[in-house]
């Protein structure tokens, strides 16, 4: 690419642009998140222009690192490494050729968007003019359907942008535009995917992980910490609460009917997660629960479990099958960590035949003999808190 051409990244968003009177707030949050994602990378400014963002590049900006960082920023629909030139047909024609000439292609097309209506040629006329230039110089064929290469031209009041590749972003909303929530995060496959989906809706998460040391090893905690590090690339800072759950499990195991134990474990987890949510100023809980996937996740059991909290419980995976969840885990990079060997606290003290149609009143009656309130308070006091930053 010609060194004299101004290099930059052109960033497009989708949902952010639909927010009406709140659009400016969403755009500003997206700008802040991009700046945070690129912390430590030599670059120019991130600027708002009509319907998109511009990331200016310094001469020594490493484009590969920028691409990697932008690919993790929620709110970005797609982005492109582009050049900017003055909005004259002569400059556009020469810059388009400079951009495409280093690529190998037998067919091509020009695709123009003209947001600057003061430009004397319309989009079709620009396509024909620039296309004729590229055709003559490259000897390649103009092909409107499935060409080897597409040269995109965008005219705006801030100049004309030219590029050949749209790199998909994760979409969604910028983290921070919505309120906070607390995710019950195991080191398994489901809950990291559930966390990712809720973060993609602009929600900043704190994480709660329950472990059963010394009856389990530390692998689940180590794996969970790795998952939080990975997810933190999307929200830039995270808090993880490591909750020692074994004493509560032991009390429930020794003093309750076997069939209700899993439901009672989960009810205690929700009470602890709610207490964490109050500390974090969070408005909801998030779980990786999936209807019917295991015995504790029948509709009756889910109802019996969630009655202990006044907070809404978000279950973004409730209708997915396991293959769909695994595919998404692979795509977002959590699968390999989630499949590392570990002992889950949920597998400790689990009865052979758990209740599948638990009744909330029956569960509450059983709990009334356990004095769980004091034990939960002791557990919260013993909880380890870890903080992560990008």
mmCIF file of C-alpha atoms in Angstrom:
data_model
loop_
_atom_site.group_PDB
_atom_site.id
_atom_site.type_symbol
_atom_site.label_atom_id
_atom_site.label_comp_id
_atom_site.label_asym_id
_atom_site.label_seq_id
_atom_site.Cartn_x
_atom_site.Cartn_y
_atom_site.Cartn_z
ATOM 1 C CA UNK A 1 0.000 0.000 0.000
ATOM 2 C CA UNK A 2 1.304 3.470 -0.883
ATOM 3 C CA UNK A 3 3.054 4.938 2.165
ATOM 4 C CA UNK A 4 1.707 8.393 1.236
ATOM 5 C CA UNK A 5 -1.892 7.296 1.779
ATOM 6 C CA UNK A 6 -3.426 7.924 5.201
ATOM 7 C CA UNK A 7 -3.996 4.559 6.938
ATOM 8 C CA UNK A 8 -6.734 4.031 9.498
ATOM 9 C CA UNK A 9 -9.325 1.555 10.706
ATOM 10 C CA UNK A 10 -12.941 2.251 9.771
ATOM 11 C CA UNK A 11 -15.250 0.756 12.406
ATOM 12 C CA UNK A 12 -18.914 0.040 11.736
ATOM 13 C CA UNK A 13 -21.570 -0.711 14.318
ATOM 14 C CA UNK A 14 -25.157 -1.887 13.989
ATOM 15 C CA UNK A 15 -27.276 -1.978 17.152
ATOM 16 C CA UNK A 16 -25.611 1.140 18.532
ATOM 17 C CA UNK A 17 -26.888 3.068 15.533
ATOM 18 C CA UNK A 18 -30.503 2.132 16.337
ATOM 19 C CA UNK A 19 -30.601 3.733 19.804
ATOM 20 C CA UNK A 20 -32.230 7.026 18.832
ATOM 21 C CA UNK A 21 -31.769 9.716 21.474
ATOM 22 C CA UNK A 22 -29.417 7.411 23.438
ATOM 23 C CA UNK A 23 -27.164 6.797 20.458
ATOM 24 C CA UNK A 24 -24.542 9.338 21.549
ATOM 25 C CA UNK A 25 -24.168 7.621 24.940
ATOM 26 C CA UNK A 26 -23.727 4.217 23.281
ATOM 27 C CA UNK A 27 -21.212 5.607 20.774
ATOM 28 C CA UNK A 28 -19.190 7.262 23.525
ATOM 29 C CA UNK A 29 -19.088 4.023 25.524
ATOM 30 C CA UNK A 30 -17.949 2.149 22.420
ATOM 31 C CA UNK A 31 -15.164 4.700 21.903
ATOM 32 C CA UNK A 32 -14.039 4.293 25.529
ATOM 33 C CA UNK A 33 -14.052 0.499 25.205
ATOM 34 C CA UNK A 34 -12.004 0.605 21.997
ATOM 35 C CA UNK A 35 -9.494 2.916 23.661
ATOM 36 C CA UNK A 36 -9.291 0.546 26.631
ATOM 37 C CA UNK A 37 -8.868 -2.487 24.367
ATOM 38 C CA UNK A 38 -5.976 -0.737 22.593
ATOM 39 C CA UNK A 39 -4.242 0.403 25.774
ATOM 40 C CA UNK A 40 -0.499 0.228 25.258
ATOM 41 C CA UNK A 41 -0.760 0.146 21.451
ATOM 42 C CA UNK A 42 0.815 3.072 19.587
ATOM 43 C CA UNK A 43 -1.950 4.750 17.595
ATOM 44 C CA UNK A 44 -3.848 7.929 16.893
ATOM 45 C CA UNK A 45 -7.251 8.964 18.210
ATOM 46 C CA UNK A 46 -10.611 7.207 17.999
ATOM 47 C CA UNK A 47 -13.106 9.621 16.455
ATOM 48 C CA UNK A 48 -16.839 9.588 15.891
ATOM 49 C CA UNK A 49 -17.959 10.422 12.369
ATOM 50 C CA UNK A 50 -21.301 9.971 10.645
ATOM 51 C CA UNK A 51 -22.564 6.468 11.430
ATOM 52 C CA UNK A 52 -19.134 4.991 12.151
ATOM 53 C CA UNK A 53 -15.887 5.404 14.054
ATOM 54 C CA UNK A 54 -12.374 6.184 12.845
ATOM 55 C CA UNK A 55 -9.292 4.753 14.495
ATOM 56 C CA UNK A 56 -6.280 6.718 13.341
ATOM 57 C CA UNK A 57 -2.989 4.814 13.020
ATOM 58 C CA UNK A 58 0.474 6.000 13.930
ATOM 59 C CA UNK A 59 3.317 5.113 11.519
ATOM 60 C CA UNK A 60 4.422 2.293 13.841
ATOM 61 C CA UNK A 61 0.959 0.957 14.707
ATOM 62 C CA UNK A 62 0.968 -2.883 14.503
ATOM 63 C CA UNK A 63 -2.116 -3.631 12.399
ATOM 64 C CA UNK A 64 -2.274 -7.292 13.439
ATOM 65 C CA UNK A 65 -2.562 -6.408 17.127
ATOM 66 C CA UNK A 66 -5.236 -3.801 16.383
ATOM 67 C CA UNK A 67 -7.247 -6.380 14.429
ATOM 68 C CA UNK A 68 -6.989 -8.883 17.277
ATOM 69 C CA UNK A 69 -8.079 -6.344 19.906
ATOM 70 C CA UNK A 70 -10.983 -4.913 17.891
ATOM 71 C CA UNK A 71 -12.325 -8.427 17.261
ATOM 72 C CA UNK A 72 -13.098 -8.687 20.979
ATOM 73 C CA UNK A 73 -14.944 -5.383 21.468
ATOM 74 C CA UNK A 74 -18.711 -5.834 21.820
ATOM 75 C CA UNK A 75 -20.681 -3.310 19.789
ATOM 76 C CA UNK A 76 -18.504 -3.559 16.661
ATOM 77 C CA UNK A 77 -20.326 -5.086 13.683
ATOM 78 C CA UNK A 78 -17.269 -5.079 11.408
ATOM 79 C CA UNK A 79 -14.099 -3.117 10.816
ATOM 80 C CA UNK A 80 -11.671 -2.530 7.960
ATOM 81 C CA UNK A 81 -8.149 -1.312 7.479
ATOM 82 C CA UNK A 82 -8.697 1.568 5.063
ATOM 83 C CA UNK A 83 -7.118 4.605 3.462
ATOM 84 C CA UNK A 84 -8.585 8.099 3.442
ATOM 85 C CA UNK A 85 -8.242 10.429 0.473
ATOM 86 C CA UNK A 86 -9.764 13.774 -0.586
ATOM 87 C CA UNK A 87 -13.200 13.435 -2.156
ATOM 88 C CA UNK A 88 -12.280 14.018 -5.792
ATOM 89 C CA UNK A 89 -12.822 11.396 -8.466
ATOM 90 C CA UNK A 90 -9.142 11.620 -9.468
ATOM 91 C CA UNK A 91 -7.931 10.908 -5.915
ATOM 92 C CA UNK A 92 -10.488 8.123 -5.439
ATOM 93 C CA UNK A 93 -9.530 6.487 -8.730
ATOM 94 C CA UNK A 94 -5.799 6.463 -7.951
ATOM 95 C CA UNK A 95 -6.241 5.383 -4.319
ATOM 96 C CA UNK A 96 -8.536 2.507 -5.292
ATOM 97 C CA UNK A 97 -5.901 1.212 -7.687
ATOM 98 C CA UNK A 98 -3.185 1.601 -5.024
ATOM 99 C CA UNK A 99 -5.281 -0.408 -2.576
ATOM 100 C CA UNK A 100 -6.217 -3.282 -4.918
ATOM 101 C CA UNK A 101 -3.078 -3.639 -7.025
ATOM 102 C CA UNK A 102 -1.155 -5.687 -4.455
ATOM 103 C CA UNK A 103 -3.907 -8.316 -4.276
ATOM 104 C CA UNK A 104 -4.233 -11.269 -6.640
ATOM 105 C CA UNK A 105 -7.635 -11.394 -8.342
ATOM 106 C CA UNK A 106 -9.156 -12.456 -11.646
ATOM 107 C CA UNK A 107 -12.472 -10.707 -11.020
ATOM 108 C CA UNK A 108 -13.585 -7.701 -8.991
ATOM 109 C CA UNK A 109 -16.314 -5.174 -8.360
ATOM 110 C CA UNK A 110 -16.505 -1.653 -6.940
ATOM 111 C CA UNK A 111 -19.099 -1.007 -4.205
ATOM 112 C CA UNK A 112 -19.692 2.657 -3.358
ATOM 113 C CA UNK A 113 -21.731 4.284 -0.591
ATOM 114 C CA UNK A 114 -22.200 8.025 -0.973
ATOM 115 C CA UNK A 115 -23.151 9.595 2.363
ATOM 116 C CA UNK A 116 -21.785 12.926 1.079
ATOM 117 C CA UNK A 117 -24.557 13.923 -1.347
ATOM 118 C CA UNK A 118 -22.650 17.021 -2.429
ATOM 119 C CA UNK A 119 -20.276 14.855 -4.484
ATOM 120 C CA UNK A 120 -21.094 15.450 -8.168
ATOM 121 C CA UNK A 121 -21.228 11.753 -9.175
ATOM 122 C CA UNK A 122 -23.692 9.246 -7.785
ATOM 123 C CA UNK A 123 -22.698 5.774 -6.535
ATOM 124 C CA UNK A 124 -23.235 4.011 -9.873
ATOM 125 C CA UNK A 125 -21.211 6.622 -11.754
ATOM 126 C CA UNK A 126 -18.339 6.288 -9.268
ATOM 127 C CA UNK A 127 -18.482 2.491 -9.617
ATOM 128 C CA UNK A 128 -18.248 2.754 -13.400
ATOM 129 C CA UNK A 129 -15.430 5.309 -13.374
ATOM 130 C CA UNK A 130 -13.237 3.539 -10.800
ATOM 131 C CA UNK A 131 -14.140 0.121 -12.205
ATOM 132 C CA UNK A 132 -12.978 1.121 -15.685
ATOM 133 C CA UNK A 133 -9.655 2.287 -14.248
ATOM 134 C CA UNK A 134 -9.063 -0.946 -12.320
ATOM 135 C CA UNK A 135 -10.196 -3.074 -15.272
ATOM 136 C CA UNK A 136 -7.780 -1.362 -17.636
ATOM 137 C CA UNK A 137 -4.800 -1.549 -15.294
ATOM 138 C CA UNK A 138 -5.395 -5.054 -13.897
ATOM 139 C CA UNK A 139 -6.918 -6.755 -16.959
ATOM 140 C CA UNK A 140 -9.280 -8.435 -14.481
ATOM 141 C CA UNK A 141 -12.954 -9.074 -15.210
ATOM 142 C CA UNK A 142 -15.730 -7.012 -13.638
ATOM 143 C CA UNK A 143 -18.049 -9.457 -11.870
ATOM 144 C CA UNK A 144 -21.003 -8.316 -9.776
ATOM 145 C CA UNK A 145 -21.750 -11.709 -8.169
ATOM 146 C CA UNK A 146 -19.067 -13.459 -6.124
ATOM 147 C CA UNK A 147 -16.015 -11.569 -7.389
ATOM 148 C CA UNK A 148 -12.560 -12.494 -6.127
ATOM 149 C CA UNK A 149 -12.182 -9.000 -4.700
ATOM 150 C CA UNK A 150 -14.511 -6.156 -3.757
ATOM 151 C CA UNK A 151 -13.200 -2.626 -3.454
ATOM 152 C CA UNK A 152 -15.398 -0.657 -1.036
ATOM 153 C CA UNK A 153 -15.606 3.128 -1.368
ATOM 154 C CA UNK A 154 -17.368 5.253 1.276
ATOM 155 C CA UNK A 155 -17.800 8.974 0.708
ATOM 156 C CA UNK A 156 -18.457 11.092 3.801
ATOM 157 C CA UNK A 157 -18.081 14.753 4.777
ATOM 158 C CA UNK A 158 -14.832 13.712 6.529
ATOM 159 C CA UNK A 159 -13.269 12.333 3.327
ATOM 160 C CA UNK A 160 -13.436 9.186 1.220
ATOM 161 C CA UNK A 161 -12.488 5.808 2.664
ATOM 162 C CA UNK A 162 -11.331 2.884 0.529
ATOM 163 C CA UNK A 163 -10.775 -0.729 1.617
ATOM 164 C CA UNK A 164 -11.122 -4.304 0.378
ATOM 165 C CA UNK A 165 -11.866 -6.369 3.473
ATOM 166 C CA UNK A 166 -14.577 -6.304 6.147
ATOM 167 C CA UNK A 167 -13.485 -8.119 9.297
ATOM 168 C CA UNK A 168 -16.427 -9.261 11.428
ATOM 169 C CA UNK A 169 -16.673 -7.964 14.987
ATOM 170 C CA UNK A 170 -18.631 -9.668 17.765
ATOM 171 C CA UNK A 171 -21.642 -7.352 17.432
ATOM 172 C CA UNK A 172 -23.946 -6.714 20.380
ATOM 173 C CA UNK A 173 -23.760 -3.668 22.634
ATOM 174 C CA UNK A 174 -20.731 -2.033 24.273
ATOM 175 C CA UNK A 175 -20.089 -3.388 27.762
ATOM 176 C CA UNK A 176 -21.063 -0.699 30.248
ATOM 177 C CA UNK A 177 -24.198 0.649 28.571
ATOM 178 C CA UNK A 178 -26.379 -1.647 30.677
ATOM 179 C CA UNK A 179 -26.366 -2.406 34.393
ATOM 180 C CA UNK A 180 -24.317 -5.004 36.247
ATOM 181 C CA UNK A 181 -25.010 -8.674 36.952
ATOM 182 C CA UNK A 182 -23.355 -11.567 38.810
ATOM 183 C CA UNK A 183 -22.564 -14.786 36.940
ATOM 184 C CA UNK A 184 -22.389 -18.142 38.718
ATOM 185 C CA UNK A 185 -19.314 -19.431 36.904
ATOM 186 C CA UNK A 186 -18.219 -23.042 37.032
ATOM 187 C CA UNK A 187 -15.147 -24.225 35.144
ATOM 188 C CA UNK A 188 -17.376 -26.243 32.801
ATOM 189 C CA UNK A 189 -18.575 -25.501 29.274
ATOM 190 C CA UNK A 190 -21.959 -23.846 29.790
ATOM 191 C CA UNK A 191 -21.566 -20.951 32.231
ATOM 192 C CA UNK A 192 -18.694 -19.204 30.361
ATOM 193 C CA UNK A 193 -20.829 -19.179 27.203
ATOM 194 C CA UNK A 194 -23.794 -17.817 29.178
ATOM 195 C CA UNK A 195 -21.529 -15.097 30.612
ATOM 196 C CA UNK A 196 -20.281 -14.171 27.142
ATOM 197 C CA UNK A 197 -23.818 -13.809 25.809
ATOM 198 C CA UNK A 198 -24.914 -11.516 28.637
ATOM 199 C CA UNK A 199 -21.765 -9.379 28.382
ATOM 200 C CA UNK A 200 -22.587 -9.038 24.687
ATOM 201 C CA UNK A 201 -25.772 -7.247 25.733
ATOM 202 C CA UNK A 202 -23.732 -4.470 27.338
ATOM 203 C CA UNK A 203 -23.820 -5.940 30.887
ATOM 204 C CA UNK A 204 -20.695 -5.858 33.054
ATOM 205 C CA UNK A 205 -20.314 -9.054 35.105
ATOM 206 C CA UNK A 206 -18.809 -10.052 38.409
ATOM 207 C CA UNK A 207 -18.203 -13.782 38.799
ATOM 208 C CA UNK A 208 -18.893 -16.224 41.632
ATOM 209 C CA UNK A 209 -17.257 -19.672 41.695
ATOM 210 C CA UNK A 210 -18.098 -22.359 44.273
ATOM 211 C CA UNK A 211 -15.470 -24.937 45.221
ATOM 212 C CA UNK A 212 -15.294 -27.869 47.655
ATOM 213 C CA UNK A 213 -11.727 -27.913 48.847
ATOM 214 C CA UNK A 214 -10.245 -30.007 50.431
ATOM 215 C CA UNK A 215 -12.585 -32.630 48.912
ATOM 216 C CA UNK A 216 -11.681 -31.417 45.436
ATOM 217 C CA UNK A 217 -8.365 -30.242 43.990
ATOM 218 C CA UNK A 218 -7.607 -26.650 42.949
ATOM 219 C CA UNK A 219 -8.030 -27.344 39.236
ATOM 220 C CA UNK A 220 -11.561 -25.958 39.095
ATOM 221 C CA UNK A 221 -10.361 -22.686 40.644
ATOM 222 C CA UNK A 222 -7.378 -22.440 38.316
ATOM 223 C CA UNK A 223 -9.545 -23.165 35.281
ATOM 224 C CA UNK A 224 -12.114 -20.609 36.406
ATOM 225 C CA UNK A 225 -9.432 -17.970 36.839
ATOM 226 C CA UNK A 226 -8.267 -18.657 33.275
ATOM 227 C CA UNK A 227 -11.845 -18.321 32.028
ATOM 228 C CA UNK A 228 -12.239 -14.996 33.819
ATOM 229 C CA UNK A 229 -8.964 -13.760 32.303
ATOM 230 C CA UNK A 230 -10.254 -14.680 28.849
ATOM 231 C CA UNK A 231 -13.674 -13.059 29.388
ATOM 232 C CA UNK A 232 -12.033 -9.936 30.805
ATOM 233 C CA UNK A 233 -10.791 -9.064 27.315
ATOM 234 C CA UNK A 234 -14.405 -8.061 26.594
ATOM 235 C CA UNK A 235 -15.042 -5.948 29.715
ATOM 236 C CA UNK A 236 -11.433 -4.985 30.646
ATOM 237 C CA UNK A 237 -11.758 -5.538 34.392
ATOM 238 C CA UNK A 238 -13.442 -8.290 36.400
ATOM 239 C CA UNK A 239 -13.947 -9.437 39.984
ATOM 240 C CA UNK A 240 -14.031 -13.138 40.885
ATOM 241 C CA UNK A 241 -15.403 -14.428 44.192
ATOM 242 C CA UNK A 242 -14.049 -17.883 45.123
ATOM 243 C CA UNK A 243 -16.566 -19.335 47.570
ATOM 244 C CA UNK A 244 -15.620 -22.274 49.882
ATOM 245 C CA UNK A 245 -18.842 -24.263 49.701
ATOM 246 C CA UNK A 246 -17.948 -27.528 51.426
ATOM 247 C CA UNK A 247 -19.302 -26.740 54.903
ATOM 248 C CA UNK A 248 -22.721 -25.876 53.513
ATOM 249 C CA UNK A 249 -22.692 -29.051 51.428
ATOM 250 C CA UNK A 250 -21.726 -31.098 54.462
ATOM 251 C CA UNK A 251 -24.577 -29.649 56.536
ATOM 252 C CA UNK A 252 -27.091 -30.320 53.775
ATOM 253 C CA UNK A 253 -25.758 -33.840 53.181
ATOM 254 C CA UNK A 254 -25.984 -34.905 56.815
ATOM 255 C CA UNK A 255 -29.324 -33.294 57.710
ATOM 256 C CA UNK A 256 -31.599 -33.490 54.657
ATOM 257 C CA UNK A 257 -33.330 -36.149 52.494
ATOM 258 C CA UNK A 258 -31.033 -37.289 49.659
ATOM 259 C CA UNK A 259 -33.441 -36.401 46.830
ATOM 260 C CA UNK A 260 -33.553 -32.696 47.724
ATOM 261 C CA UNK A 261 -29.838 -32.153 48.256
ATOM 262 C CA UNK A 262 -28.976 -30.850 44.767
ATOM 263 C CA UNK A 263 -31.854 -28.362 44.902
ATOM 264 C CA UNK A 264 -30.768 -27.250 48.377
ATOM 265 C CA UNK A 265 -27.157 -26.812 47.224
ATOM 266 C CA UNK A 266 -28.332 -24.590 44.389
ATOM 267 C CA UNK A 267 -30.644 -22.570 46.652
ATOM 268 C CA UNK A 268 -27.703 -21.863 48.969
ATOM 269 C CA UNK A 269 -25.575 -20.843 45.949
ATOM 270 C CA UNK A 270 -28.248 -18.414 44.810
ATOM 271 C CA UNK A 271 -28.445 -16.852 48.278
ATOM 272 C CA UNK A 272 -24.670 -16.336 48.301
ATOM 273 C CA UNK A 273 -24.683 -14.971 44.738
ATOM 274 C CA UNK A 274 -27.450 -12.548 45.702
ATOM 275 C CA UNK A 275 -25.350 -11.301 48.637
ATOM 276 C CA UNK A 276 -22.439 -10.745 46.231
ATOM 277 C CA UNK A 277 -24.783 -8.944 43.840
ATOM 278 C CA UNK A 278 -25.790 -6.531 46.596
ATOM 279 C CA UNK A 279 -22.111 -5.772 47.250
ATOM 280 C CA UNK A 280 -21.507 -5.250 43.527
ATOM 281 C CA UNK A 281 -24.595 -3.141 42.898
ATOM 282 C CA UNK A 282 -25.770 -5.797 40.436
ATOM 283 C CA UNK A 283 -29.362 -6.171 39.254
ATOM 284 C CA UNK A 284 -29.519 -9.831 38.146
ATOM 285 C CA UNK A 285 -27.938 -13.284 38.404
ATOM 286 C CA UNK A 286 -26.681 -15.214 35.380
ATOM 287 C CA UNK A 287 -26.384 -19.004 35.135
ATOM 288 C CA UNK A 288 -25.491 -21.568 32.482
ATOM 289 C CA UNK A 289 -28.543 -23.668 33.297
ATOM 290 C CA UNK A 290 -30.246 -25.420 30.405
ATOM 291 C CA UNK A 291 -33.770 -26.821 30.619
ATOM 292 C CA UNK A 292 -33.670 -30.608 30.970
ATOM 293 C CA UNK A 293 -29.920 -31.011 30.504
ATOM 294 C CA UNK A 294 -29.429 -32.585 33.957
ATOM 295 C CA UNK A 295 -31.786 -33.726 36.707
ATOM 296 C CA UNK A 296 -31.541 -30.462 38.672
ATOM 297 C CA UNK A 297 -32.616 -28.416 35.642
ATOM 298 C CA UNK A 298 -36.227 -29.439 35.225
ATOM 299 C CA UNK A 299 -38.688 -26.570 35.201
ATOM 300 C CA UNK A 300 -39.966 -27.537 38.655
ATOM 301 C CA UNK A 301 -36.449 -27.571 40.078
ATOM 302 C CA UNK A 302 -35.482 -24.291 38.445
ATOM 303 C CA UNK A 303 -38.561 -22.719 40.026
ATOM 304 C CA UNK A 304 -37.815 -24.229 43.435
ATOM 305 C CA UNK A 305 -34.242 -22.949 43.271
ATOM 306 C CA UNK A 306 -34.842 -19.378 42.138
ATOM 307 C CA UNK A 307 -37.560 -18.601 44.706
ATOM 308 C CA UNK A 308 -34.830 -17.823 47.269
ATOM 309 C CA UNK A 309 -33.723 -14.653 45.441
ATOM 310 C CA UNK A 310 -35.587 -11.466 44.631
ATOM 311 C CA UNK A 311 -33.237 -10.801 41.707
ATOM 312 C CA UNK A 312 -34.110 -11.891 38.172
ATOM 313 C CA UNK A 313 -32.209 -14.993 37.052
ATOM 314 C CA UNK A 314 -30.978 -14.824 33.448
ATOM 315 C CA UNK A 315 -30.477 -18.183 31.700
ATOM 316 C CA UNK A 316 -29.307 -17.355 28.172
ATOM 317 C CA UNK A 317 -28.667 -21.038 27.313
ATOM 318 C CA UNK A 318 -32.018 -22.363 28.477
ATOM 319 C CA UNK A 319 -33.158 -23.406 24.984
ATOM 320 C CA UNK A 320 -29.843 -24.527 23.477
ATOM 321 C CA UNK A 321 -28.704 -28.101 23.058
ATOM 322 C CA UNK A 322 -25.242 -29.242 24.119
ATOM 323 C CA UNK A 323 -23.831 -29.300 20.588
ATOM 324 C CA UNK A 324 -24.815 -25.662 20.054
ATOM 325 C CA UNK A 325 -23.216 -24.625 23.336
ATOM 326 C CA UNK A 326 -20.002 -26.525 22.570
ATOM 327 C CA UNK A 327 -19.786 -24.924 19.122
ATOM 328 C CA UNK A 328 -20.061 -21.451 20.653
ATOM 329 C CA UNK A 329 -17.538 -22.308 23.368
ATOM 330 C CA UNK A 330 -15.067 -23.290 20.658
ATOM 331 C CA UNK A 331 -15.732 -20.089 18.742
ATOM 332 C CA UNK A 332 -15.213 -17.759 21.724
ATOM 333 C CA UNK A 333 -12.166 -19.647 22.984
ATOM 334 C CA UNK A 334 -13.450 -21.058 26.290
ATOM 335 C CA UNK A 335 -13.830 -24.705 25.261
ATOM 336 C CA UNK A 336 -10.221 -25.798 25.735
ATOM 337 C CA UNK A 337 -10.068 -24.304 29.234
ATOM 338 C CA UNK A 338 -13.455 -25.778 30.190
ATOM 339 C CA UNK A 339 -12.398 -29.272 29.153
ATOM 340 C CA UNK A 340 -9.225 -29.295 31.245
ATOM 341 C CA UNK A 341 -9.484 -31.958 34.008
ATOM 342 C CA UNK A 342 -11.101 -30.695 37.223
ATOM 343 C CA UNK A 343 -13.345 -31.829 40.063
ATOM 344 C CA UNK A 344 -16.572 -29.856 40.220
ATOM 345 C CA UNK A 345 -18.133 -29.030 43.582
ATOM 346 C CA UNK A 346 -21.483 -30.067 42.110
ATOM 347 C CA UNK A 347 -20.248 -33.659 41.804
ATOM 348 C CA UNK A 348 -19.405 -33.888 45.511
ATOM 349 C CA UNK A 349 -22.088 -35.306 47.831
ATOM 350 C CA UNK A 350 -24.562 -35.776 44.950
ATOM 351 C CA UNK A 351 -27.237 -38.451 45.528
ATOM 352 C CA UNK A 352 -27.868 -41.234 43.024
ATOM 353 C CA UNK A 353 -31.518 -40.288 42.503
ATOM 354 C CA UNK A 354 -32.056 -36.516 42.818
ATOM 355 C CA UNK A 355 -35.546 -35.073 42.975
ATOM 356 C CA UNK A 356 -36.735 -33.851 39.571
ATOM 357 C CA UNK A 357 -39.969 -32.142 40.664
ATOM 358 C CA UNK A 358 -38.996 -30.256 43.763
ATOM 359 C CA UNK A 359 -41.602 -28.190 45.600
ATOM 360 C CA UNK A 360 -40.466 -24.748 46.868
ATOM 361 C CA UNK A 361 -42.440 -25.033 50.096
ATOM 362 C CA UNK A 362 -40.999 -28.474 50.827
ATOM 363 C CA UNK A 363 -37.483 -27.173 50.199
ATOM 364 C CA UNK A 364 -38.109 -24.227 52.494
ATOM 365 C CA UNK A 365 -39.473 -26.500 55.218
ATOM 366 C CA UNK A 366 -36.364 -28.720 55.051
ATOM 367 C CA UNK A 367 -34.086 -25.668 55.212
ATOM 368 C CA UNK A 368 -35.812 -24.293 58.283
ATOM 369 C CA UNK A 369 -34.044 -26.935 60.403
ATOM 370 C CA UNK A 370 -30.552 -26.196 59.062
ATOM 371 C CA UNK A 371 -29.709 -22.658 60.307
ATOM 372 C CA UNK A 372 -28.151 -21.916 56.930
ATOM 373 C CA UNK A 373 -28.148 -18.150 57.506
ATOM 374 C CA UNK A 374 -25.225 -18.241 59.930
ATOM 375 C CA UNK A 375 -23.344 -20.754 57.786
ATOM 376 C CA UNK A 376 -23.825 -18.626 54.664
ATOM 377 C CA UNK A 377 -22.503 -15.581 56.533
ATOM 378 C CA UNK A 378 -19.405 -17.535 57.615
ATOM 379 C CA UNK A 379 -18.931 -18.707 54.024
ATOM 380 C CA UNK A 380 -19.124 -15.156 52.689
ATOM 381 C CA UNK A 381 -16.547 -14.028 55.247
ATOM 382 C CA UNK A 382 -14.203 -16.811 54.089
ATOM 383 C CA UNK A 383 -14.667 -16.011 50.378
ATOM 384 C CA UNK A 384 -11.534 -15.054 48.461
ATOM 385 C CA UNK A 385 -11.813 -12.094 46.077
ATOM 386 C CA UNK A 386 -9.578 -11.778 43.020
ATOM 387 C CA UNK A 387 -9.470 -8.871 40.575
ATOM 388 C CA UNK A 388 -8.456 -9.002 36.919
ATOM 389 C CA UNK A 389 -7.542 -6.275 34.436
ATOM 390 C CA UNK A 390 -6.834 -6.407 30.735
#
